[in-house]
Amino acid sequence: MAAVRTSSEVALNRIAIVAVLIATLIFLAPIYWIA
């Protein structure tokens, strides 16, 4: 992998992190509501 990262790669990385956080919230929210 290249050491220099472009702005698009950083943006995609942030979008991926946000998507994972949203997915975990969607999966965990019903568990907390049921419990």
Short mmCIF file of N, CA and C in Angstrom, two decimals:
data_model
loop_
_atom_site.label_atom_id
_atom_site.label_comp_id
_atom_site.label_asym_id
_atom_site.label_seq_id
_atom_site.Cartn_x
_atom_site.Cartn_y
_atom_site.Cartn_z
N MET A 1 0.85 -1.20 0.00
CA MET A 1 0.00 0.00 0.00
C MET A 1 0.88 1.25 0.00
N ALA A 2 0.39 2.27 -0.63
CA ALA A 2 1.17 3.51 -0.70
C ALA A 2 1.13 4.23 0.65
N ALA A 3 2.24 4.85 0.97
CA ALA A 3 2.31 5.58 2.25
C ALA A 3 1.49 6.86 2.17
N VAL A 4 1.47 7.48 0.97
CA VAL A 4 0.71 8.72 0.81
C VAL A 4 -0.75 8.37 0.50
N ARG A 5 -1.64 8.96 1.26
CA ARG A 5 -3.07 8.68 1.07
C ARG A 5 -3.75 9.91 0.48
N THR A 6 -4.59 9.66 -0.51
CA THR A 6 -5.30 10.77 -1.14
C THR A 6 -6.53 11.13 -0.32
N SER A 7 -7.08 12.29 -0.60
CA SER A 7 -8.26 12.73 0.15
C SER A 7 -9.44 11.79 -0.10
N SER A 8 -9.54 11.24 -1.31
CA SER A 8 -10.65 10.33 -1.59
C SER A 8 -10.53 9.05 -0.77
N GLU A 9 -9.29 8.57 -0.58
CA GLU A 9 -9.12 7.35 0.22
C GLU A 9 -9.48 7.62 1.67
N VAL A 10 -9.10 8.80 2.17
CA VAL A 10 -9.46 9.14 3.55
C VAL A 10 -10.97 9.26 3.69
N ALA A 11 -11.63 9.86 2.69
CA ALA A 11 -13.08 10.01 2.74
C ALA A 11 -13.75 8.65 2.71
N LEU A 12 -13.28 7.76 1.85
CA LEU A 12 -13.87 6.42 1.79
C LEU A 12 -13.66 5.69 3.10
N ASN A 13 -12.48 5.88 3.72
CA ASN A 13 -12.21 5.21 4.98
C ASN A 13 -13.16 5.72 6.06
N ARG A 14 -13.39 7.04 6.08
CA ARG A 14 -14.31 7.59 7.08
C ARG A 14 -15.73 7.10 6.83
N ILE A 15 -16.13 7.03 5.56
CA ILE A 15 -17.48 6.54 5.24
C ILE A 15 -17.62 5.09 5.69
N ALA A 16 -16.57 4.29 5.50
CA ALA A 16 -16.63 2.89 5.91
C ALA A 16 -16.76 2.78 7.42
N ILE A 17 -16.01 3.61 8.15
CA ILE A 17 -16.09 3.57 9.61
C ILE A 17 -17.49 3.98 10.08
N VAL A 18 -18.03 5.03 9.48
CA VAL A 18 -19.38 5.48 9.85
C VAL A 18 -20.40 4.39 9.53
N ALA A 19 -20.25 3.72 8.40
CA ALA A 19 -21.19 2.67 8.02
C ALA A 19 -21.15 1.53 9.03
N VAL A 20 -19.94 1.18 9.49
CA VAL A 20 -19.83 0.10 10.49
C VAL A 20 -20.48 0.52 11.80
N LEU A 21 -20.27 1.76 12.21
CA LEU A 21 -20.88 2.23 13.46
C LEU A 21 -22.40 2.24 13.35
N ILE A 22 -22.93 2.69 12.22
CA ILE A 22 -24.38 2.71 12.04
C ILE A 22 -24.93 1.28 12.04
N ALA A 23 -24.20 0.36 11.40
CA ALA A 23 -24.66 -1.03 11.35
C ALA A 23 -24.70 -1.62 12.75
N THR A 24 -23.67 -1.36 13.56
CA THR A 24 -23.67 -1.91 14.91
C THR A 24 -24.80 -1.30 15.73
N LEU A 25 -25.07 -0.02 15.55
CA LEU A 25 -26.17 0.60 16.29
C LEU A 25 -27.50 -0.03 15.88
N ILE A 26 -27.68 -0.28 14.58
CA ILE A 26 -28.94 -0.86 14.10
C ILE A 26 -29.11 -2.27 14.67
N PHE A 27 -28.01 -3.03 14.78
CA PHE A 27 -28.12 -4.39 15.30
C PHE A 27 -28.26 -4.41 16.82
N LEU A 28 -27.64 -3.46 17.53
CA LEU A 28 -27.67 -3.49 18.99
C LEU A 28 -28.88 -2.78 19.58
N ALA A 29 -29.42 -1.80 18.89
CA ALA A 29 -30.55 -1.05 19.43
C ALA A 29 -31.74 -1.95 19.79
N PRO A 30 -32.19 -2.87 18.93
CA PRO A 30 -33.31 -3.74 19.31
C PRO A 30 -32.98 -4.61 20.51
N ILE A 31 -31.71 -5.01 20.66
CA ILE A 31 -31.34 -5.85 21.81
C ILE A 31 -31.51 -5.05 23.10
N TYR A 32 -31.07 -3.79 23.09
CA TYR A 32 -31.22 -2.97 24.30
C TYR A 32 -32.70 -2.68 24.56
N TRP A 33 -33.48 -2.46 23.50
CA TRP A 33 -34.90 -2.18 23.70
C TRP A 33 -35.62 -3.40 24.26
N ILE A 34 -35.28 -4.59 23.78
CA ILE A 34 -35.92 -5.81 24.27
C ILE A 34 -35.51 -6.07 25.72
N ALA A 35 -34.22 -5.87 26.00
CA ALA A 35 -33.72 -6.13 27.35
C ALA A 35 -34.16 -4.98 28.27
#
